[in-house]
PDB file of C-alpha atoms and ligand atoms in Angstrom:
ATOM      1  CA  MET A   1     -18.699  19.732  -3.362  1.00 87.00           C
ATOM      2  CA  HIS A   2     -18.738  16.625  -4.690  1.00 95.00           C
ATOM      3  CA  ILE A   3     -21.182  13.387  -5.251  1.00 97.00           C
ATOM      4  CA  ARG A   4     -21.112  10.095  -3.378  1.00 98.00           C
ATOM      5  CA  LYS A   5     -22.219   7.287  -5.540  1.00 98.00           C
ATOM      6  CA  ASN A   6     -23.194   3.737  -4.880  1.00 98.00           C
ATOM      7  CA  CYS A   7     -20.177   1.676  -4.677  1.00 98.00           C
ATOM      8  CA  LYS A   8     -21.724  -0.701  -7.171  1.00 98.00           C
ATOM      9  CA  ASP A   9     -21.994   2.225  -9.612  1.00 98.00           C
ATOM     10  CA  LEU A  10     -17.629   3.149  -9.290  1.00 98.00           C
ATOM     11  CA  THR A  11     -15.873   2.178 -12.432  1.00 98.00           C
ATOM     12  CA  ALA A  12     -12.932   0.888 -12.589  1.00 98.00           C
ATOM     13  CA  SER A  13     -10.827   3.065 -12.483  1.00 98.00           C
ATOM     14  CA  GLU A  14     -12.999   4.644  -9.363  1.00 98.00           C
ATOM     15  CA  ARG A  15     -12.442   1.681  -7.666  1.00 98.00           C
ATOM     16  CA  LYS A  16      -8.585   1.414  -8.152  1.00 98.00           C
ATOM     17  CA  ARG A  17      -8.563   4.848  -6.909  1.00 98.00           C
ATOM     18  CA  LEU A  18     -10.630   4.636  -3.997  1.00 98.00           C
ATOM     19  CA  VAL A  19      -8.147   1.434  -3.095  1.00 98.00           C
ATOM     20  CA  ASP A  20      -5.146   3.800  -3.810  1.00 98.00           C
ATOM     21  CA  ALA A  21      -5.985   6.378  -1.495  1.00 98.00           C
ATOM     22  CA  LEU A  22      -7.079   4.320   1.209  1.00 98.00           C
ATOM     23  CA  ILE A  23      -3.354   2.456   1.665  1.00 98.00           C
ATOM     24  CA  THR A  24      -2.017   5.517   1.331  1.00 98.00           C
ATOM     25  CA  VAL A  25      -3.762   7.079   3.600  1.00 98.00           C
ATOM     26  CA  LYS A  26      -2.858   3.866   5.988  1.00 98.00           C
ATOM     27  CA  ARG A  27       0.842   4.000   5.318  1.00 98.00           C
ATOM     28  CA  LYS A  28       0.763   7.717   6.566  1.00 97.00           C
ATOM     29  CA  GLY A  29      -0.913   6.789   9.579  1.00 97.00           C
ATOM     30  CA  VAL A  30      -3.865   8.571   9.615  1.00 98.00           C
ATOM     31  CA  TYR A  31      -5.704   5.906   9.165  1.00 98.00           C
ATOM     32  CA  ASP A  32      -5.097   4.082  12.300  1.00 97.00           C
ATOM     33  CA  GLU A  33      -5.670   7.405  14.214  1.00 97.00           C
ATOM     34  CA  TYR A  34      -9.400   7.286  12.626  1.00 98.00           C
ATOM     35  CA  VAL A  35      -9.645   3.813  14.181  1.00 97.00           C
ATOM     36  CA  ARG A  36      -7.927   5.104  17.430  1.00 96.00           C
ATOM     37  CA  LEU A  37     -10.233   8.332  17.651  1.00 95.00           C
ATOM     38  CA  HIS A  38     -13.754   6.208  16.861  1.00 96.00           C
ATOM     39  CA  ALA A  39     -13.217   3.525  19.800  1.00 93.00           C
ATOM     40  CA  GLN A  40     -11.843   5.867  22.276  1.00 91.00           C
ATOM     41  CA  TYR A  41     -15.383   7.585  21.442  1.00 89.00           C
ATOM     42  CA  PHE A  42     -17.437   4.464  22.005  1.00 86.00           C
ATOM     43  CA  VAL A  43     -18.456   5.803  25.336  1.00 79.00           C
ATOM     44  CA  ALA A  44     -21.948   3.342  26.502  1.00 79.00           C
ATOM     45  CA  ASP A  45     -25.293   4.201  28.036  1.00 79.00           C
ATOM     46  CA  GLY A  46     -23.192   2.172  31.163  1.00 80.00           C
ATOM     47  CA  GLU A  47     -20.093   4.480  30.972  1.00 82.00           C
ATOM     48  CA  GLY A  48     -19.850   7.775  32.897  1.00 82.00           C
ATOM     49  CA  GLY A  49     -19.412  10.649  30.675  1.00 88.00           C
ATOM     50  CA  LYS A  50     -20.911  12.604  28.112  1.00 91.00           C
ATOM     51  CA  ARG A  51     -22.188   9.879  24.884  1.00 94.00           C
ATOM     52  CA  HIS A  52     -20.601  11.676  21.837  1.00 94.00           C
ATOM     53  CA  GLY A  53     -20.481   8.828  19.252  1.00 94.00           C
ATOM     54  CA  HIS A  54     -22.582   6.385  19.952  1.00 94.00           C
ATOM     55  CA  MET A  55     -25.864   5.669  22.191  1.00 94.00           C
ATOM     56  CA  ALA A  56     -26.813   9.147  21.489  1.00 96.00           C
ATOM     57  CA  PRO A  57     -28.598  11.837  18.987  1.00 97.00           C
ATOM     58  CA  SER A  58     -25.172  13.225  18.258  1.00 98.00           C
ATOM     59  CA  PHE A  59     -24.795   9.598  16.613  1.00 97.00           C
ATOM     60  CA  LEU A  60     -25.809  11.163  13.398  1.00 98.00           C
ATOM     61  CA  PRO A  61     -23.875  14.492  13.525  1.00 98.00           C
ATOM     62  CA  TRP A  62     -20.821  12.594  14.782  1.00 98.00           C
ATOM     63  CA  HIS A  63     -20.419  10.444  12.473  1.00 98.00           C
ATOM     64  CA  ARG A  64     -21.442  12.943   9.378  1.00 98.00           C
ATOM     65  CA  LYS A  65     -18.141  14.691  10.718  1.00 98.00           C
ATOM     66  CA  MET A  66     -15.853  11.793  11.020  1.00 98.00           C
ATOM     67  CA  LEU A  67     -16.680  11.039   7.075  1.00 98.00           C
ATOM     68  CA  VAL A  68     -16.068  14.492   6.118  1.00 98.00           C
ATOM     69  CA  ALA A  69     -13.077  14.574   8.026  1.00 98.00           C
ATOM     70  CA  PHE A  70     -11.661  11.079   6.948  1.00 98.00           C
ATOM     71  CA  GLU A  71     -12.765  11.478   3.114  1.00 98.00           C
ATOM     72  CA  ASP A  72     -11.146  14.932   3.504  1.00 98.00           C
ATOM     73  CA  GLU A  73      -7.401  12.818   4.224  1.00 98.00           C
ATOM     74  CA  LEU A  74      -8.485  10.445   1.321  1.00 98.00           C
ATOM     75  CA  ARG A  75      -9.212  13.768  -1.164  1.00 98.00           C
ATOM     76  CA  LYS A  76      -5.522  15.313  -0.483  1.00 98.00           C
ATOM     77  CA  VAL A  77      -4.047  11.791  -1.490  1.00 98.00           C
ATOM     78  CA  ASP A  78      -6.531  11.838  -4.716  1.00 98.00           C
ATOM     79  CA  ASP A  79      -8.549  14.407  -4.758  1.00 97.00           C
ATOM     80  CA  SER A  80     -11.143  12.852  -7.905  1.00 97.00           C
ATOM     81  CA  VAL A  81     -12.253  10.598  -5.031  1.00 98.00           C
ATOM     82  CA  THR A  82     -14.725  10.340  -2.349  1.00 98.00           C
ATOM     83  CA  LEU A  83     -16.634   8.141  -0.081  1.00 98.00           C
ATOM     84  CA  PRO A  84     -19.113   5.767  -1.909  1.00 98.00           C
ATOM     85  CA  TYR A  85     -22.167   3.831  -0.077  1.00 98.00           C
ATOM     86  CA  TRP A  86     -22.895   0.238   0.051  1.00 98.00           C
ATOM     87  CA  ASP A  87     -27.189  -0.125   0.389  1.00 98.00           C
ATOM     88  CA  TRP A  88     -26.733  -3.287   2.666  1.00 98.00           C
ATOM     89  CA  SER A  89     -30.910  -2.846   2.398  1.00 98.00           C
ATOM     90  CA  ARG A  90     -30.570  -4.654  -1.100  1.00 98.00           C
ATOM     91  CA  ASP A  91     -27.486  -5.815  -1.908  1.00 98.00           C
ATOM     92  CA  HIS A  92     -26.368  -8.682  -0.093  1.00 97.00           C
ATOM     93  CA  ALA A  93     -24.802 -10.757  -2.780  1.00 96.00           C
ATOM     94  CA  PRO A  94     -21.968 -11.949  -0.361  1.00 95.00           C
ATOM     95  CA  ALA A  95     -19.629 -11.647  -3.559  1.00 93.00           C
ATOM     96  CA  ALA A  96     -21.221  -8.739  -5.590  1.00 96.00           C
ATOM     97  CA  ALA A  97     -19.883  -4.687  -4.540  1.00 97.00           C
ATOM     98  CA  PRO A  98     -18.726  -3.729  -2.160  1.00 98.00           C
ATOM     99  CA  TRP A  99     -17.210  -7.408  -1.646  1.00 98.00           C
ATOM    100  CA  THR A 100     -15.224  -8.072  -5.065  1.00 98.00           C
ATOM    101  CA  PRO A 101     -11.326  -8.404  -5.607  1.00 98.00           C
ATOM    102  CA  ASP A 102     -10.390  -5.122  -6.650  1.00 98.00           C
ATOM    103  CA  LEU A 103     -12.458  -3.056  -3.641  1.00 98.00           C
ATOM    104  CA  LEU A 104     -12.835  -4.254  -0.173  1.00 98.00           C
ATOM    105  CA  GLY A 105     -12.207  -7.963  -0.796  1.00 98.00           C
ATOM    106  CA  GLY A 106     -14.844 -10.963   0.254  1.00 98.00           C
ATOM    107  CA  ASN A 107     -15.633 -13.202   3.330  1.00 98.00           C
ATOM    108  CA  GLY A 108     -13.726 -14.315   5.865  1.00 97.00           C
ATOM    109  CA  ARG A 109     -12.319 -18.630   5.688  1.00 97.00           C
ATOM    110  CA  GLU A 110     -13.509 -20.861   8.214  1.00 94.00           C
ATOM    111  CA  GLY A 111     -12.146 -21.024  11.275  1.00 94.00           C
ATOM    112  CA  ASP A 112      -9.331 -17.725  11.717  1.00 94.00           C
ATOM    113  CA  HIS A 113     -12.462 -15.322   9.208  1.00 96.00           C
ATOM    114  CA  GLN A 114      -9.089 -13.881   7.927  1.00 97.00           C
ATOM    115  CA  VAL A 115      -9.882 -11.769   4.922  1.00 98.00           C
ATOM    116  CA  MET A 116      -7.976 -14.197   1.787  1.00 98.00           C
ATOM    117  CA  ASP A 117      -8.752 -11.496  -1.398  1.00 98.00           C
ATOM    118  CA  GLY A 118      -8.568  -8.270  -2.464  1.00 98.00           C
ATOM    119  CA  PRO A 119      -6.213  -5.383  -1.302  1.00 98.00           C
ATOM    120  CA  PHE A 120      -6.938  -5.824   2.140  1.00 98.00           C
ATOM    121  CA  ALA A 121      -5.838  -9.515   3.069  1.00 98.00           C
ATOM    122  CA  TYR A 122      -3.178  -9.561   5.065  1.00 96.00           C
ATOM    123  CA  ALA A 123      -0.800 -11.325   2.560  1.00 95.00           C
ATOM    124  CA  ALA A 124      -1.177  -8.209   0.400  1.00 96.00           C
ATOM    125  CA  GLY A 125       0.833  -6.221   2.859  1.00 96.00           C
ATOM    126  CA  ASN A 126      -1.382  -3.229   2.833  1.00 97.00           C
ATOM    127  CA  TRP A 127      -3.116  -3.707   5.381  1.00 97.00           C
ATOM    128  CA  PRO A 128      -2.084  -4.535   9.170  1.00 96.00           C
ATOM    129  CA  ILE A 129      -4.492  -3.701  11.601  1.00 96.00           C
ATOM    130  CA  THR A 130      -2.937  -2.644  14.891  1.00 93.00           C
ATOM    131  CA  VAL A 131      -5.423  -0.793  16.398  1.00 92.00           C
ATOM    132  CA  GLN A 132      -6.974  -3.998  17.818  1.00 79.00           C
ATOM    133  CA  VAL A 133      -9.117  -6.407  20.575  1.00 69.00           C
ATOM    134  CA  THR A 134      -7.522  -9.848  19.840  1.00 76.00           C
ATOM    135  CA  ASP A 135      -4.263 -10.331  18.960  1.00 79.00           C
ATOM    136  CA  ASP A 136      -4.357 -10.976  15.170  1.00 83.00           C
ATOM    137  CA  THR A 137      -2.804  -8.629  13.081  1.00 93.00           C
ATOM    138  CA  PHE A 138      -5.078  -9.947   9.922  1.00 97.00           C
ATOM    139  CA  LEU A 139      -8.598  -8.204   9.107  1.00 97.00           C
ATOM    140  CA  MET A 140     -11.779 -10.675   9.623  1.00 97.00           C
ATOM    141  CA  ARG A 141     -14.459 -10.849   8.462  1.00 97.00           C
ATOM    142  CA  ASP A 142     -17.442 -13.485   9.357  1.00 96.00           C
ATOM    143  CA  PHE A 143     -20.854 -12.665   7.135  1.00 97.00           C
ATOM    144  CA  GLY A 144     -23.821 -13.489   9.083  1.00 95.00           C
ATOM    145  CA  GLY A 145     -21.901 -15.585  11.302  1.00 89.00           C
ATOM    146  CA  TRP A 146     -22.810 -13.911  14.658  1.00 73.00           C
ATOM    147  CA  ALA A 147     -25.208 -14.810  17.262  1.00 66.00           C
ATOM    148  CA  ASN A 148     -25.927 -18.027  15.176  1.00 71.00           C
ATOM    149  CA  GLY A 149     -27.015 -16.277  12.471  1.00 82.00           C
ATOM    150  CA  VAL A 150     -28.040 -12.343  11.176  1.00 90.00           C
ATOM    151  CA  THR A 151     -28.938 -11.151   7.775  1.00 94.00           C
ATOM    152  CA  LEU A 152     -29.194  -8.045   6.423  1.00 96.00           C
ATOM    153  CA  PRO A 153     -31.509  -5.582   7.195  1.00 96.00           C
ATOM    154  CA  THR A 154     -34.280  -4.979   3.858  1.00 97.00           C
ATOM    155  CA  PRO A 155     -35.660  -1.745   2.747  1.00 98.00           C
ATOM    156  CA  ASP A 156     -38.961  -2.481   4.717  1.00 97.00           C
ATOM    157  CA  ASP A 157     -36.874  -2.100   7.669  1.00 95.00           C
ATOM    158  CA  VAL A 158     -35.217   1.274   6.374  1.00 97.00           C
ATOM    159  CA  GLU A 159     -38.978   2.475   5.883  1.00 97.00           C
ATOM    160  CA  GLU A 160     -39.759   2.231   9.418  1.00 95.00           C
ATOM    161  CA  ALA A 161     -36.752   3.546  10.883  1.00 96.00           C
ATOM    162  CA  LEU A 162     -37.462   6.916   8.022  1.00 98.00           C
ATOM    163  CA  ALA A 163     -41.225   7.040   8.521  1.00 97.00           C
ATOM    164  CA  ASP A 164     -40.690   8.190  12.191  1.00 97.00           C
ATOM    165  CA  PRO A 165     -41.073  11.981  12.261  1.00 97.00           C
ATOM    166  CA  ARG A 166     -39.579  12.005  15.185  1.00 97.00           C
ATOM    167  CA  TYR A 167     -35.560  12.748  15.418  1.00 98.00           C
ATOM    168  CA  ASP A 168     -35.134  11.027  19.033  1.00 97.00           C
ATOM    169  CA  ALA A 169     -36.473  11.059  22.150  1.00 96.00           C
ATOM    170  CA  TYR A 170     -35.977  10.819  25.822  1.00 95.00           C
ATOM    171  CA  PRO A 171     -33.766   9.427  26.978  1.00 95.00           C
ATOM    172  CA  TYR A 172     -31.541   9.894  24.473  1.00 96.00           C
ATOM    173  CA  ASP A 173     -29.981   6.795  24.659  1.00 93.00           C
ATOM    174  CA  SER A 174     -30.048   3.145  23.560  1.00 92.00           C
ATOM    175  CA  THR A 175     -33.148   1.924  25.816  1.00 90.00           C
ATOM    176  CA  VAL A 176     -35.619   4.811  23.816  1.00 91.00           C
ATOM    177  CA  THR A 177     -38.994   2.918  23.785  1.00 86.00           C
ATOM    178  CA  THR A 178     -40.848   5.490  22.588  1.00 86.00           C
ATOM    179  CA  GLY A 179     -39.168   5.445  18.918  1.00 89.00           C
ATOM    180  CA  GLY A 180     -37.462   8.410  17.534  1.00 95.00           C
ATOM    181  CA  PHE A 181     -35.544   7.821  14.115  1.00 97.00           C
ATOM    182  CA  ARG A 182     -31.727   8.332  15.697  1.00 97.00           C
ATOM    183  CA  ASN A 183     -32.510   4.998  17.800  1.00 95.00           C
ATOM    184  CA  ARG A 184     -34.143   2.995  15.149  1.00 95.00           C
ATOM    185  CA  LEU A 185     -31.299   3.908  12.850  1.00 97.00           C
ATOM    186  CA  GLU A 186     -28.810   3.115  15.180  1.00 96.00           C
ATOM    187  CA  GLY A 187     -30.902  -0.383  15.562  1.00 95.00           C
ATOM    188  CA  TRP A 188     -30.460  -0.652  19.877  1.00 91.00           C
ATOM    189  CA  THR A 189     -33.476  -2.539  21.168  1.00 79.00           C
ATOM    190  CA  LEU A 190     -36.883  -0.592  21.104  1.00 76.00           C
ATOM    191  CA  GLY A 191     -39.304  -1.025  23.674  1.00 71.00           C
ATOM    192  CA  ALA A 192     -40.886  -4.764  22.697  1.00 69.00           C
ATOM    193  CA  ASP A 193     -38.886  -4.723  19.681  1.00 71.00           C
ATOM    194  CA  VAL A 194     -35.826  -6.828  20.792  1.00 69.00           C
ATOM    195  CA  GLY A 195     -32.197  -7.581  18.766  1.00 77.00           C
ATOM    196  CA  TRP A 196     -30.120  -5.409  16.566  1.00 85.00           C
ATOM    197  CA  LYS A 197     -31.433  -3.201  13.565  1.00 92.00           C
ATOM    198  CA  LEU A 198     -30.342  -1.192  10.605  1.00 96.00           C
ATOM    199  CA  HIS A 199     -26.877  -0.378  11.897  1.00 97.00           C
ATOM    200  CA  ASN A 200     -25.631  -2.128  14.893  1.00 95.00           C
ATOM    201  CA  ARG A 201     -27.770  -5.304  12.256  1.00 95.00           C
ATOM    202  CA  VAL A 202     -24.975  -4.904   9.751  1.00 97.00           C
ATOM    203  CA  HIS A 203     -21.872  -4.511  11.893  1.00 96.00           C
ATOM    204  CA  ALA A 204     -22.839  -8.000  13.198  1.00 94.00           C
ATOM    205  CA  TRP A 205     -23.374  -8.898   9.792  1.00 96.00           C
ATOM    206  CA  VAL A 206     -20.402  -8.318   8.348  1.00 97.00           C
ATOM    207  CA  GLY A 207     -18.267  -9.687  11.533  1.00 95.00           C
ATOM    208  CA  GLY A 208     -14.951  -9.511  12.452  1.00 95.00           C
ATOM    209  CA  GLN A 209     -13.638  -6.431  13.646  1.00 95.00           C
ATOM    210  CA  MET A 210     -16.785  -4.354  12.357  1.00 96.00           C
ATOM    211  CA  THR A 211     -18.088  -5.733  15.874  1.00 93.00           C
ATOM    212  CA  GLY A 212     -16.058  -3.747  18.229  1.00 89.00           C
ATOM    213  CA  GLY A 213     -15.611   0.187  18.766  1.00 92.00           C
ATOM    214  CA  SER A 214     -12.574  -0.619  16.315  1.00 94.00           C
ATOM    215  CA  SER A 215     -15.032  -1.393  13.680  1.00 97.00           C
ATOM    216  CA  PRO A 216     -13.522   1.054  11.179  1.00 98.00           C
ATOM    217  CA  ASN A 217     -10.267  -0.898  11.142  1.00 97.00           C
ATOM    218  CA  ASP A 218     -12.234  -2.608   8.312  1.00 98.00           C
ATOM    219  CA  PRO A 219     -12.639  -0.447   5.306  1.00 98.00           C
ATOM    220  CA  VAL A 220     -16.416  -1.194   4.715  1.00 98.00           C
ATOM    221  CA  PHE A 221     -16.812   0.588   8.150  1.00 98.00           C
ATOM    222  CA  TRP A 222     -17.030   3.884   6.061  1.00 98.00           C
ATOM    223  CA  LEU A 223     -18.977   2.291   3.323  1.00 98.00           C
ATOM    224  CA  HIS A 224     -21.347   1.495   5.902  1.00 98.00           C
ATOM    225  CA  HIS A 225     -21.329   5.228   7.732  1.00 98.00           C
ATOM    226  CA  THR A 226     -22.270   7.131   4.149  1.00 98.00           C
ATOM    227  CA  PHE A 227     -25.067   4.836   3.699  1.00 98.00           C
ATOM    228  CA  ILE A 228     -26.234   5.496   7.176  1.00 98.00           C
ATOM    229  CA  ASP A 229     -25.692   9.185   6.269  1.00 98.00           C
ATOM    230  CA  LEU A 230     -27.816   9.480   3.055  1.00 98.00           C
ATOM    231  CA  LEU A 231     -30.591   7.684   5.178  1.00 98.00           C
ATOM    232  CA  TRP A 232     -30.473  10.020   7.267  1.00 98.00           C
ATOM    233  CA  SER A 233     -30.427  12.634   4.824  1.00 98.00           C
ATOM    234  CA  ARG A 234     -33.602  10.779   3.310  1.00 98.00           C
ATOM    235  CA  TRP A 235     -35.234  11.104   6.610  1.00 98.00           C
ATOM    236  CA  GLN A 236     -34.438  15.272   6.565  1.00 98.00           C
ATOM    237  CA  GLU A 237     -36.007  15.862   3.403  1.00 97.00           C
ATOM    238  CA  ARG A 238     -38.690  13.631   4.311  1.00 98.00           C
ATOM    239  CA  HIS A 239     -39.846  15.246   7.579  1.00 98.00           C
ATOM    240  CA  ALA A 240     -37.918  18.560   6.754  1.00 96.00           C
ATOM    241  CA  GLY A 241     -41.048  20.605   8.784  1.00 95.00           C
ATOM    242  CA  ARG A 242     -40.193  18.985  11.928  1.00 96.00           C
ATOM    243  CA  PRO A 243     -37.254  19.831  14.342  1.00 97.00           C
ATOM    244  CA  GLN A 244     -34.642  18.239  12.698  1.00 97.00           C
ATOM    245  CA  TYR A 245     -32.257  17.212  16.131  1.00 98.00           C
ATOM    246  CA  GLU A 246     -32.990  17.290  19.882  1.00 97.00           C
ATOM    247  CA  PRO A 247     -32.737  17.757  22.655  1.00 97.00           C
ATOM    248  CA  SER A 248     -32.735  21.840  21.258  1.00 97.00           C
ATOM    249  CA  ARG A 249     -31.405  22.605  24.858  1.00 97.00           C
ATOM    250  CA  PRO A 250     -28.865  20.706  27.118  1.00 96.00           C
ATOM    251  CA  LEU A 251     -30.975  19.094  29.636  1.00 96.00           C
ATOM    252  CA  PRO A 252     -31.272  20.188  33.157  1.00 95.00           C
ATOM    253  CA  ARG A 253     -29.096  20.091  36.065  1.00 95.00           C
ATOM    254  CA  GLY A 254     -30.756  16.653  38.459  1.00 95.00           C
ATOM    255  CA  ASP A 255     -31.733  14.914  35.203  1.00 95.00           C
ATOM    256  CA  ALA A 256     -30.050  11.670  35.024  1.00 93.00           C
ATOM    257  CA  GLN A 257     -29.112  11.748  31.404  1.00 93.00           C
ATOM    258  CA  TYR A 258     -27.577  15.987  32.526  1.00 94.00           C
ATOM    259  CA  GLY A 259     -23.727  16.313  30.854  1.00 94.00           C
ATOM    260  CA  ARG A 260     -24.104  12.726  28.939  1.00 95.00           C
ATOM    261  CA  VAL A 261     -26.345  14.547  26.082  1.00 96.00           C
ATOM    262  CA  VAL A 262     -25.101  17.260  23.237  1.00 97.00           C
ATOM    263  CA  SER A 263     -27.974  18.951  22.406  1.00 98.00           C
ATOM    264  CA  LEU A 264     -27.944  20.889  19.328  1.00 98.00           C
ATOM    265  CA  ASP A 265     -25.781  24.230  20.221  1.00 98.00           C
ATOM    266  CA  GLU A 266     -23.099  22.332  22.181  1.00 97.00           C
ATOM    267  CA  GLN A 267     -20.093  21.279  20.609  1.00 97.00           C
ATOM    268  CA  MET A 268     -19.334  17.629  19.473  1.00 96.00           C
ATOM    269  CA  ASP A 269     -15.498  16.221  20.759  1.00 95.00           C
ATOM    270  CA  PRO A 270     -13.157  16.213  19.604  1.00 95.00           C
ATOM    271  CA  TRP A 271     -14.125  18.040  16.109  1.00 95.00           C
ATOM    272  CA  ARG A 272     -15.541  20.984  18.283  1.00 95.00           C
ATOM    273  CA  ILE A 273     -18.427  21.656  15.922  1.00 97.00           C
ATOM    274  CA  THR A 274     -22.196  21.328  16.874  1.00 98.00           C
ATOM    275  CA  PRO A 275     -25.467  18.985  15.766  1.00 98.00           C
ATOM    276  CA  ARG A 276     -26.255  22.086  14.158  1.00 98.00           C
ATOM    277  CA  GLU A 277     -23.531  22.599  11.705  1.00 98.00           C
ATOM    278  CA  MET A 278     -23.540  19.531  10.783  1.00 98.00           C
ATOM    279  CA  LEU A 279     -27.407  19.365   9.717  1.00 98.00           C
ATOM    280  CA  ASP A 280     -26.931  20.878   6.035  1.00 97.00           C
ATOM    281  CA  HIS A 281     -23.982  18.872   4.266  1.00 97.00           C
ATOM    282  CA  GLY A 282     -25.461  19.951   0.542  1.00 95.00           C
ATOM    283  CA  ARG A 283     -22.244  22.535   0.298  1.00 92.00           C
ATOM    284  CA  LEU A 284     -19.749  20.060   0.936  1.00 95.00           C
ATOM    285  CA  TYR A 285     -21.258  16.536  -0.737  1.00 97.00           C
ATOM    286  CA  GLN A 286     -24.648  15.171  -1.855  1.00 97.00           C
ATOM    287  CA  TYR A 287     -25.986  12.032  -3.163  1.00 97.00           C
ATOM    288  CA  ALA A 288     -25.920  10.285  -6.262  1.00 91.00           C
TER     289      ALA A 288
HETATM  290 CU1  CU1 B 301     -19.163   4.633  15.230  1.00 55.96          CU
HETATM  291 CU1  CU1 B 302     -20.996   2.098  13.503  1.00 55.96          CU
END
């Protein structure tokens, strides 16, 4: 059991060890396997097949498992390293943690949005982008630049999601209109509430590689999803008496969502683990 801390509370030595572990895992080729895997499981509502990672109830347990697996890779390199989180509901300053030169580096420059400082800047030689959606092999960011300006979520936005006592609701995709914590947090349009929220909004705010299926190309992906995982953990504590996941059983044959949603005791690909097995993270890690 280890502790995941807020990235702004990491010591200088913890920041250095995290960066060094990320770069080592990248050099070994392991990092890009996670980028590829994430892009592969970016199945949307409109496509066929089962939705494991996104637009689905298993969004939260699927990413929880992905974080644990990736964190294990970092810890093979340096077992003092854990994934920190970025509280994007409060820490909005574009030059503060995690965007400092000794952690993730800052915003991209005007024009091509290339990140120019820190260990992940192209010129530093540590971070060629090999799994990509464009021809550019450099890391890009464009803070707030997407769709004529997008802002980071606020504590009120977070509270609105945490207050919803229901985990998810039919049809368990991105078009749920009746609420549910999962879709509020994942951040698709909810009924009359149009626009990207919370999780999606943060991907959009960072810009660059973070806006697509290969978003783990930007190491901030892990700090973002660790905070998503922390929020899920808080929701679980607050609503401990409620069903912690749904659907609890596979949807019936003939249902429009038949075969497309992972229920409580079905395995999530490629992890070969069920949502139920990922509900309790307390033996693996805790949040500071
Ligand atoms: Cu994802
Ligand atoms: Cu994400």
